[in-house]
Amino acid sequence: MSAFVNIDAQRIPVALSHQPYEVVIGGEGLRGVGKELRRAGLKEGIKVLVVSNADVAEPYGDLCLQSLKESGFRPTLLVIEAGEDQKTPVSVALIHDAAYEAKLERGSLMVALGGGVVGDMTGFAAATWLRGISVVQLPTTLLAMVDAAIGGKTGVNHPGGKNLIGAFHQPRLVLIDPSTLKTLPEREFRAGMAEVIKYGVIGDSALFQLLEGIQELDTPSQLHQDLLEKILERSALAKSRVVSSDEREGGLRAILNYGHTFGHVVETLCGYGNWLHGEAVAIGMVAVGELAVLRQSWSRDDANRQKSLIAKAGLPIAWPKLDPEEVLYTLQGDKKVKDGKLRFVIPTGIGNVEIKNDVSREEIRKCLSELS
């Protein structure tokens, strides 16, 4: 499997006051993971538990292990089942069991090699093993590269809602090897593009316009390498800027949840795994876009531009058939509810959003009626 050809890595700092780290894009990719860990200050000889799934471990597991061994680390590979329906405390317990078998110590390391599900579970396992050991994220899906791997949110799902069990646990390093996208199923790539579009709406109108100007958005093979690099870099910059200013979602970071409030409802009521996370977020962005039109927060033209771009990326735009009262009940259990009030990230224009705590149940009912 060929590594990324560009030797010059893009290094994006996540400038936290405690434990800052880098998002590294390109360079030697997975072939250089051992060198990058040493550069990040991790010592030779430490034990490393690499967690992955079968689809990722087969093409990239040996490459990762070899690089770690060549840099003096002592790695072990654990292959687990992945998929949103596997994102449970039971799966995290399997990682804990492997950590016990490998005799991981407080100076040891966990490495997440895979998509957002593997990254979330491995990060949570690292946060809770021996009261917290280091974790490194090696994302292999577009969604994980531009969003899930950056920012330290970890966790698993509860039957009542998505990511209700979790912890903030920042990685020591995020290493992105764009060549891994070559083996990513097209549906997974499209799901990741939903998060890229999100960044355009919440704060980067130039990125949104760039995406509008691309003829084909739904497969990595149709994107020139330079263009793909630019998308990865701008998305990582957007995420790192927000995380650096608000590590634990006390204020500004909530804008990263754009589209997710309705999206999580879709995932919860339709069953985890029936919709990919990015697909649900895409539908959620269309839904909150309609809510914004009803509230006269942004124009119908902006809502249509967003909807058209989402459709061009090969993502779903139709709200599923769901009982409005079940939707309202599920929304009330969302972790972003504050003082019993529903909180939404509402767009005011392409590149601008506001966090609103005054969305009424009647407004949501009307929005759902319009979507239907």
One Martini backbone bead per residue (centre of mass of N, CA, C, O) as a GRO file, in nm:
protein
  372
    1MET     BB    1   0.092   0.039   0.027
    2SER     BB    2   0.083   0.353  -0.050
    3ALA     BB    3   0.201   0.643   0.035
    4PHE     BB    4   0.223   0.955   0.076
    5VAL     BB    5   0.402   1.169  -0.147
    6ASN     BB    6   0.419   1.405   0.049
    7ILE     BB    7   0.679   1.504   0.255
    8ASP     BB    8   0.533   1.766   0.327
    9ALA     BB    9   0.395   1.853   0.610
   10GLN     BB   10   0.107   1.945   0.770
   11ARG     BB   11   0.094   2.174   1.056
   12ILE     BB   12  -0.157   2.179   1.309
   13PRO     BB   13  -0.236   2.359   1.578
   14VAL     BB   14  -0.350   2.279   1.914
   15ALA     BB   15  -0.387   2.555   2.138
   16LEU     BB   16  -0.357   2.450   2.430
   17SER     BB   17  -0.284   2.507   2.760
   18HIS     BB   18  -0.319   2.193   2.784
   19GLN     BB   19  -0.184   1.988   2.581
   20PRO     BB   20  -0.066   2.037   2.311
   21TYR     BB   21  -0.105   1.978   1.949
   22GLU     BB   22  -0.094   1.795   1.640
   23VAL     BB   23  -0.188   1.816   1.298
   24VAL     BB   24  -0.093   1.572   1.061
   25ILE     BB   25  -0.046   1.614   0.704
   26GLY     BB   26   0.111   1.360   0.568
   27GLY     BB   27   0.403   1.290   0.463
   28GLU     BB   28   0.463   0.956   0.559
   29GLY     BB   29   0.249   0.875   0.729
   30LEU     BB   30   0.226   0.560   0.847
   31ARG     BB   31   0.538   0.521   0.806
   32GLY     BB   32   0.580   0.778   1.031
   33VAL     BB   33   0.457   0.730   1.318
   34GLY     BB   34   0.704   0.678   1.496
   35LYS     BB   35   0.846   0.951   1.446
   36GLU     BB   36   0.606   1.128   1.546
   37LEU     BB   37   0.606   1.024   1.838
   38ARG     BB   38   0.889   1.120   1.905
   39ARG     BB   39   0.836   1.419   1.839
   40ALA     BB   40   0.597   1.422   2.069
   41GLY     BB   41   0.764   1.268   2.328
   42LEU     BB   42   0.776   0.968   2.296
   43LYS     BB   43   0.914   0.687   2.427
   44GLU     BB   44   1.118   0.450   2.411
   45GLY     BB   45   0.961   0.124   2.491
   46ILE     BB   46   0.675   0.155   2.488
   47LYS     BB   47   0.355   0.061   2.517
   48VAL     BB   48   0.126  -0.041   2.244
   49LEU     BB   49  -0.221  -0.003   2.162
   50VAL     BB   50  -0.374  -0.113   1.871
   51VAL     BB   51  -0.681  -0.001   1.734
   52SER     BB   52  -0.906  -0.189   1.521
   53ASN     BB   53  -1.032  -0.306   1.216
   54ALA     BB   54  -1.050  -0.522   0.961
   55ASP     BB   55  -1.061  -0.316   0.718
   56VAL     BB   56  -0.794  -0.167   0.828
   57ALA     BB   57  -0.586  -0.383   0.924
   58GLU     BB   58  -0.523  -0.524   0.658
   59PRO     BB   59  -0.377  -0.272   0.504
   60TYR     BB   60  -0.241  -0.109   0.792
   61GLY     BB   61  -0.134  -0.266   1.040
   62ASP     BB   62   0.161  -0.350   0.962
   63LEU     BB   63   0.262  -0.066   0.896
   64CYS     BB   64   0.227   0.045   1.182
   65LEU     BB   65   0.391  -0.163   1.343
   66GLN     BB   66   0.660  -0.125   1.196
   67SER     BB   67   0.702   0.173   1.266
   68LEU     BB   68   0.702   0.135   1.573
   69LYS     BB   69   0.940  -0.066   1.592
   70GLU     BB   70   1.157   0.115   1.446
   71SER     BB   71   1.112   0.333   1.703
   72GLY     BB   72   1.095   0.137   1.980
   73PHE     BB   73   0.829   0.007   2.011
   74ARG     BB   74   0.553  -0.197   2.182
   75PRO     BB   75   0.329  -0.354   1.992
   76THR     BB   76  -0.033  -0.408   1.980
   77LEU     BB   77  -0.307  -0.579   1.823
   78LEU     BB   78  -0.655  -0.477   1.802
   79VAL     BB   79  -0.951  -0.638   1.682
   80ILE     BB   80  -1.262  -0.492   1.613
   81GLU     BB   81  -1.575  -0.410   1.603
   82ALA     BB   82  -1.751  -0.205   1.384
   83GLY     BB   83  -1.982   0.040   1.428
   84GLU     BB   84  -2.241   0.200   1.572
   85ASP     BB   85  -2.359  -0.065   1.716
   86GLN     BB   86  -2.058  -0.104   1.872
   87LYS     BB   87  -2.089   0.170   2.048
   88THR     BB   88  -2.003   0.038   2.351
   89PRO     BB   89  -1.915  -0.070   2.664
   90VAL     BB   90  -1.841  -0.354   2.562
   91SER     BB   91  -1.614  -0.266   2.367
   92VAL     BB   92  -1.441  -0.120   2.578
   93ALA     BB   93  -1.385  -0.375   2.748
   94LEU     BB   94  -1.203  -0.507   2.533
   95ILE     BB   95  -0.981  -0.293   2.557
   96HIS     BB   96  -0.926  -0.333   2.855
   97ASP     BB   97  -0.843  -0.630   2.833
   98ALA     BB   98  -0.600  -0.573   2.643
   99ALA     BB   99  -0.453  -0.388   2.841
  100TYR     BB  100  -0.412  -0.605   3.055
  101GLU     BB  101  -0.258  -0.815   2.880
  102ALA     BB  102  -0.031  -0.585   2.801
  103LYS     BB  103   0.044  -0.415   3.051
  104LEU     BB  104  -0.044  -0.134   3.082
  105GLU     BB  105   0.072   0.181   3.157
  106ARG     BB  106   0.086   0.517   3.229
  107GLY     BB  107   0.314   0.536   2.984
  108SER     BB  108   0.133   0.441   2.784
  109LEU     BB  109  -0.042   0.351   2.466
  110MET     BB  110  -0.300   0.451   2.247
  111VAL     BB  111  -0.422   0.350   1.914
  112ALA     BB  112  -0.624   0.487   1.655
  113LEU     BB  113  -0.718   0.274   1.373
  114GLY     BB  114  -0.960   0.468   1.206
  115GLY     BB  115  -1.252   0.573   1.268
  116GLY     BB  116  -1.475   0.725   1.475
  117VAL     BB  117  -1.544   0.476   1.644
  118VAL     BB  118  -1.258   0.390   1.719
  119GLY     BB  119  -1.173   0.665   1.834
  120ASP     BB  120  -1.386   0.692   2.059
  121MET     BB  121  -1.328   0.423   2.210
  122THR     BB  122  -1.023   0.455   2.254
  123GLY     BB  123  -1.034   0.726   2.401
  124PHE     BB  124  -1.211   0.622   2.637
  125ALA     BB  125  -1.025   0.396   2.728
  126ALA     BB  126  -0.784   0.585   2.791
  127ALA     BB  127  -0.937   0.771   2.999
  128THR     BB  128  -1.003   0.492   3.194
  129TRP     BB  129  -0.715   0.391   3.205
  130LEU     BB  130  -0.560   0.453   3.482
  131ARG     BB  131  -0.703   0.743   3.469
  132GLY     BB  132  -0.520   0.790   3.215
  133ILE     BB  133  -0.396   0.772   2.891
  134SER     BB  134  -0.253   0.788   2.605
  135VAL     BB  135  -0.352   0.918   2.273
  136VAL     BB  136  -0.373   0.826   1.923
  137GLN     BB  137  -0.471   0.953   1.602
  138LEU     BB  138  -0.558   0.739   1.300
  139PRO     BB  139  -0.728   0.840   1.052
  140THR     BB  140  -0.931   0.669   0.768
  141THR     BB  141  -1.152   0.885   0.748
  142LEU     BB  142  -1.297   1.173   0.664
  143LEU     BB  143  -1.456   1.227   0.921
  144ALA     BB  144  -1.216   1.187   1.117
  145MET     BB  145  -1.014   1.390   0.993
  146VAL     BB  146  -1.218   1.657   1.020
  147ASP     BB  147  -1.331   1.567   1.328
  148ALA     BB  148  -1.323   1.321   1.544
  149ALA     BB  149  -0.997   1.328   1.601
  150ILE     BB  150  -1.057   1.627   1.685
  151GLY     BB  151  -1.078   1.746   2.043
  152GLY     BB  152  -1.140   1.492   2.264
  153LYS     BB  153  -1.390   1.335   2.192
  154THR     BB  154  -1.544   1.075   2.382
  155GLY     BB  155  -1.735   0.761   2.329
  156VAL     BB  156  -2.068   0.629   2.381
  157ASN     BB  157  -2.363   0.472   2.355
  158HIS     BB  158  -2.708   0.500   2.432
  159PRO     BB  159  -3.027   0.403   2.397
  160GLY     BB  160  -3.115   0.720   2.444
  161GLY     BB  161  -2.829   0.808   2.302
  162LYS     BB  162  -2.571   0.985   2.171
  163ASN     BB  163  -2.286   1.012   2.354
  164LEU     BB  164  -2.362   0.993   2.677
  165ILE     BB  165  -2.086   0.838   2.703
  166GLY     BB  166  -1.798   1.020   2.835
  167ALA     BB  167  -1.492   1.211   2.739
  168PHE     BB  168  -1.237   1.431   2.777
  169HIS     BB  169  -0.950   1.339   2.549
  170GLN     BB  170  -0.662   1.431   2.443
  171PRO     BB  171  -0.438   1.400   2.215
  172ARG     BB  172  -0.098   1.381   2.119
  173LEU     BB  173  -0.195   1.296   1.819
  174VAL     BB  174  -0.263   1.373   1.466
  175LEU     BB  175  -0.263   1.142   1.185
  176ILE     BB  176  -0.279   1.211   0.833
  177ASP     BB  177  -0.348   0.973   0.565
  178PRO     BB  178  -0.478   1.019   0.254
  179SER     BB  179  -0.432   0.729   0.123
  180THR     BB  180  -0.666   0.580   0.286
  181LEU     BB  181  -0.904   0.681   0.094
  182LYS     BB  182  -0.870   0.464  -0.135
  183THR     BB  183  -1.025   0.234   0.065
  184LEU     BB  184  -1.281   0.396   0.083
  185PRO     BB  185  -1.592   0.396   0.081
  186GLU     BB  186  -1.805   0.603  -0.076
  187ARG     BB  187  -2.011   0.639   0.153
  188GLU     BB  188  -1.799   0.734   0.363
  189PHE     BB  189  -1.701   0.980   0.211
  190ARG     BB  190  -1.970   1.129   0.199
  191ALA     BB  191  -2.010   1.150   0.504
  192GLY     BB  192  -1.760   1.337   0.547
  193MET     BB  193  -1.862   1.580   0.370
  194ALA     BB  194  -2.062   1.692   0.576
  195GLU     BB  195  -1.844   1.821   0.763
  196VAL     BB  196  -1.727   2.011   0.555
  197ILE     BB  197  -1.983   2.172   0.502
  198LYS     BB  198  -2.019   2.269   0.789
  199TYR     BB  199  -1.772   2.459   0.795
  200GLY     BB  200  -1.883   2.650   0.579
  201VAL     BB  201  -2.136   2.745   0.742
  202ILE     BB  202  -2.001   2.827   1.035
  203GLY     BB  203  -1.701   2.989   0.903
  204ASP     BB  204  -1.644   2.913   0.566
  205SER     BB  205  -1.731   3.050   0.277
  206ALA     BB  206  -1.491   2.970   0.094
  207LEU     BB  207  -1.530   2.666   0.121
  208PHE     BB  208  -1.815   2.657   0.011
  209GLN     BB  209  -1.741   2.773  -0.270
  210LEU     BB  210  -1.540   2.557  -0.343
  211LEU     BB  211  -1.747   2.324  -0.340
  212GLU     BB  212  -1.940   2.445  -0.554
  213GLY     BB  213  -1.700   2.436  -0.786
  214ILE     BB  214  -1.723   2.131  -0.771
  215GLN     BB  215  -1.839   1.883  -0.965
  216GLU     BB  216  -1.715   1.641  -0.783
  217LEU     BB  217  -1.781   1.499  -0.433
  218ASP     BB  218  -1.832   1.162  -0.389
  219THR     BB  219  -1.517   1.103  -0.462
  220PRO     BB  220  -1.173   1.082  -0.430
  221SER     BB  221  -1.094   1.029  -0.738
  222GLN     BB  222  -1.222   1.325  -0.830
  223LEU     BB  223  -0.991   1.445  -0.656
  224HIS     BB  224  -0.743   1.632  -0.637
  225GLN     BB  225  -0.486   1.627  -0.428
  226ASP     BB  226  -0.475   1.935  -0.369
  227LEU     BB  227  -0.777   1.957  -0.299
  228LEU     BB  228  -0.784   1.755  -0.069
  229GLU     BB  229  -0.577   1.897   0.107
  230LYS     BB  230  -0.739   2.161   0.138
  231ILE     BB  231  -0.982   2.038   0.279
  232LEU     BB  232  -0.831   1.919   0.520
  233GLU     BB  233  -0.697   2.179   0.620
  234ARG     BB  234  -0.948   2.364   0.660
  235SER     BB  235  -1.095   2.175   0.853
  236ALA     BB  236  -0.873   2.152   1.071
  237LEU     BB  237  -0.856   2.452   1.128
  238ALA     BB  238  -1.147   2.494   1.219
  239LYS     BB  239  -1.138   2.295   1.456
  240SER     BB  240  -0.885   2.404   1.609
  241ARG     BB  241  -0.989   2.688   1.670
  242VAL     BB  242  -1.229   2.607   1.844
  243VAL     BB  243  -1.085   2.421   2.051
  244SER     BB  244  -0.874   2.632   2.153
  245SER     BB  245  -1.116   2.827   2.271
  246ASP     BB  246  -1.305   2.545   2.343
  247GLU     BB  247  -1.258   2.248   2.481
  248ARG     BB  248  -1.558   2.195   2.666
  249GLU     BB  249  -1.816   2.335   2.559
  250GLY     BB  250  -1.899   2.636   2.686
  251GLY     BB  251  -1.956   2.766   2.378
  252LEU     BB  252  -1.836   2.785   2.076
  253ARG     BB  253  -1.817   2.469   2.022
  254ALA     BB  254  -2.124   2.426   1.961
  255ILE     BB  255  -2.108   2.482   1.647
  256LEU     BB  256  -2.018   2.181   1.576
  257ASN     BB  257  -2.338   2.086   1.605
  258TYR     BB  258  -2.421   2.129   1.332
  259GLY     BB  259  -2.690   1.907   1.258
  260HIS     BB  260  -2.681   1.706   1.516
  261THR     BB  261  -2.948   1.720   1.664
  262PHE     BB  262  -3.119   1.596   1.436
  263GLY     BB  263  -2.921   1.364   1.363
  264HIS     BB  264  -2.946   1.205   1.632
  265VAL     BB  265  -3.243   1.138   1.595
  266VAL     BB  266  -3.212   0.963   1.348
  267GLU     BB  267  -3.026   0.753   1.478
  268THR     BB  268  -3.207   0.671   1.718
  269LEU     BB  269  -3.489   0.607   1.559
  270CYS     BB  270  -3.348   0.429   1.314
  271GLY     BB  271  -3.086   0.318   1.408
  272TYR     BB  272  -2.790   0.216   1.457
  273GLY     BB  273  -2.641   0.197   1.121
  274ASN     BB  274  -2.856   0.286   0.905
  275TRP     BB  275  -2.702   0.551   0.953
  276LEU     BB  276  -2.470   0.747   0.892
  277HIS     BB  277  -2.351   1.009   1.049
  278GLY     BB  278  -2.323   1.201   0.800
  279GLU     BB  279  -2.608   1.153   0.693
  280ALA     BB  280  -2.755   1.264   0.943
  281VAL     BB  281  -2.624   1.545   0.933
  282ALA     BB  282  -2.733   1.627   0.661
  283ILE     BB  283  -3.030   1.617   0.745
  284GLY     BB  284  -2.991   1.814   0.985
  285MET     BB  285  -2.913   2.061   0.810
  286VAL     BB  286  -3.173   2.080   0.654
  287ALA     BB  287  -3.358   2.112   0.902
  288VAL     BB  288  -3.221   2.369   1.029
  289GLY     BB  289  -3.257   2.536   0.776
  290GLU     BB  290  -3.567   2.541   0.794
  291LEU     BB  291  -3.584   2.667   1.074
  292ALA     BB  292  -3.440   2.932   0.992
  293VAL     BB  293  -3.654   3.023   0.791
  294LEU     BB  294  -3.894   3.032   0.993
  295ARG     BB  295  -3.718   3.246   1.175
  296GLN     BB  296  -3.564   3.447   0.982
  297SER     BB  297  -3.234   3.397   0.978
  298TRP     BB  298  -3.253   3.298   0.677
  299SER     BB  299  -3.257   3.226   0.355
  300ARG     BB  300  -3.382   3.039   0.105
  301ASP     BB  301  -3.127   3.050  -0.067
  302ASP     BB  302  -2.931   2.935   0.143
  303ALA     BB  303  -3.083   2.669   0.188
  304ASN     BB  304  -3.055   2.576  -0.112
  305ARG     BB  305  -2.749   2.574  -0.125
  306GLN     BB  306  -2.709   2.361   0.088
  307LYS     BB  307  -2.885   2.137  -0.036
  308SER     BB  308  -2.729   2.117  -0.307
  309LEU     BB  309  -2.453   2.040  -0.187
  310ILE     BB  310  -2.541   1.784  -0.044
  311ALA     BB  311  -2.644   1.641  -0.300
  312LYS     BB  312  -2.372   1.654  -0.462
  313ALA     BB  313  -2.235   1.463  -0.233
  314GLY     BB  314  -2.450   1.217  -0.201
  315LEU     BB  315  -2.664   1.311   0.008
  316PRO     BB  316  -2.915   1.317   0.214
  317ILE     BB  317  -3.241   1.530   0.229
  318ALA     BB  318  -3.459   1.345   0.359
  319TRP     BB  319  -3.693   1.318   0.583
  320PRO     BB  320  -3.799   1.094   0.782
  321LYS     BB  321  -4.045   0.885   0.908
  322LEU     BB  322  -4.155   1.057   1.198
  323ASP     BB  323  -4.261   1.106   1.506
  324PRO     BB  324  -4.286   1.413   1.642
  325GLU     BB  325  -4.299   1.325   1.945
  326GLU     BB  326  -4.043   1.153   1.937
  327VAL     BB  327  -3.857   1.379   1.858
  328LEU     BB  328  -3.906   1.559   2.107
  329TYR     BB  329  -3.821   1.350   2.319
  330THR     BB  330  -3.531   1.311   2.211
  331LEU     BB  331  -3.438   1.604   2.230
  332GLN     BB  332  -3.468   1.624   2.547
  333GLY     BB  333  -3.219   1.399   2.576
  334ASP     BB  334  -3.011   1.578   2.491
  335LYS     BB  335  -2.690   1.693   2.588
  336LYS     BB  336  -2.766   2.006   2.490
  337VAL     BB  337  -2.947   2.048   2.708
  338LYS     BB  338  -3.051   2.355   2.888
  339ASP     BB  339  -3.257   2.396   3.134
  340GLY     BB  340  -3.473   2.239   2.936
  341LYS     BB  341  -3.353   2.364   2.674
  342LEU     BB  342  -3.334   2.397   2.344
  343ARG     BB  343  -3.037   2.360   2.144
  344PHE     BB  344  -2.933   2.556   1.860
  345VAL     BB  345  -2.774   2.577   1.547
  346ILE     BB  346  -2.813   2.880   1.368
  347PRO     BB  347  -2.836   3.006   1.065
  348THR     BB  348  -2.748   3.343   0.900
  349GLY     BB  349  -2.535   3.231   0.694
  350ILE     BB  350  -2.279   3.181   0.494
  351GLY     BB  351  -2.054   3.154   0.774
  352ASN     BB  352  -2.305   3.174   0.991
  353VAL     BB  353  -2.382   3.143   1.347
  354GLU     BB  354  -2.615   3.054   1.616
  355ILE     BB  355  -2.693   3.021   1.957
  356LYS     BB  356  -3.006   2.867   2.061
  357ASN     BB  357  -3.255   2.857   2.352
  358ASP     BB  358  -3.562   2.945   2.203
  359VAL     BB  359  -3.679   2.682   2.096
  360SER     BB  360  -3.978   2.564   2.020
  361ARG     BB  361  -4.202   2.309   1.986
  362GLU     BB  362  -4.369   2.446   1.762
  363GLU     BB  363  -4.139   2.500   1.567
  364ILE     BB  364  -4.065   2.202   1.529
  365ARG     BB  365  -4.334   2.107   1.421
  366LYS     BB  366  -4.334   2.292   1.174
  367CYS     BB  367  -4.071   2.189   1.054
  368LEU     BB  368  -4.161   1.891   1.022
  369SER     BB  369  -4.396   1.956   0.833
  370GLU     BB  370  -4.223   2.076   0.605
  371LEU     BB  371  -4.041   1.823   0.562
  372SER     BB  372  -4.299   1.634   0.487
   0.00000   0.00000   0.00000
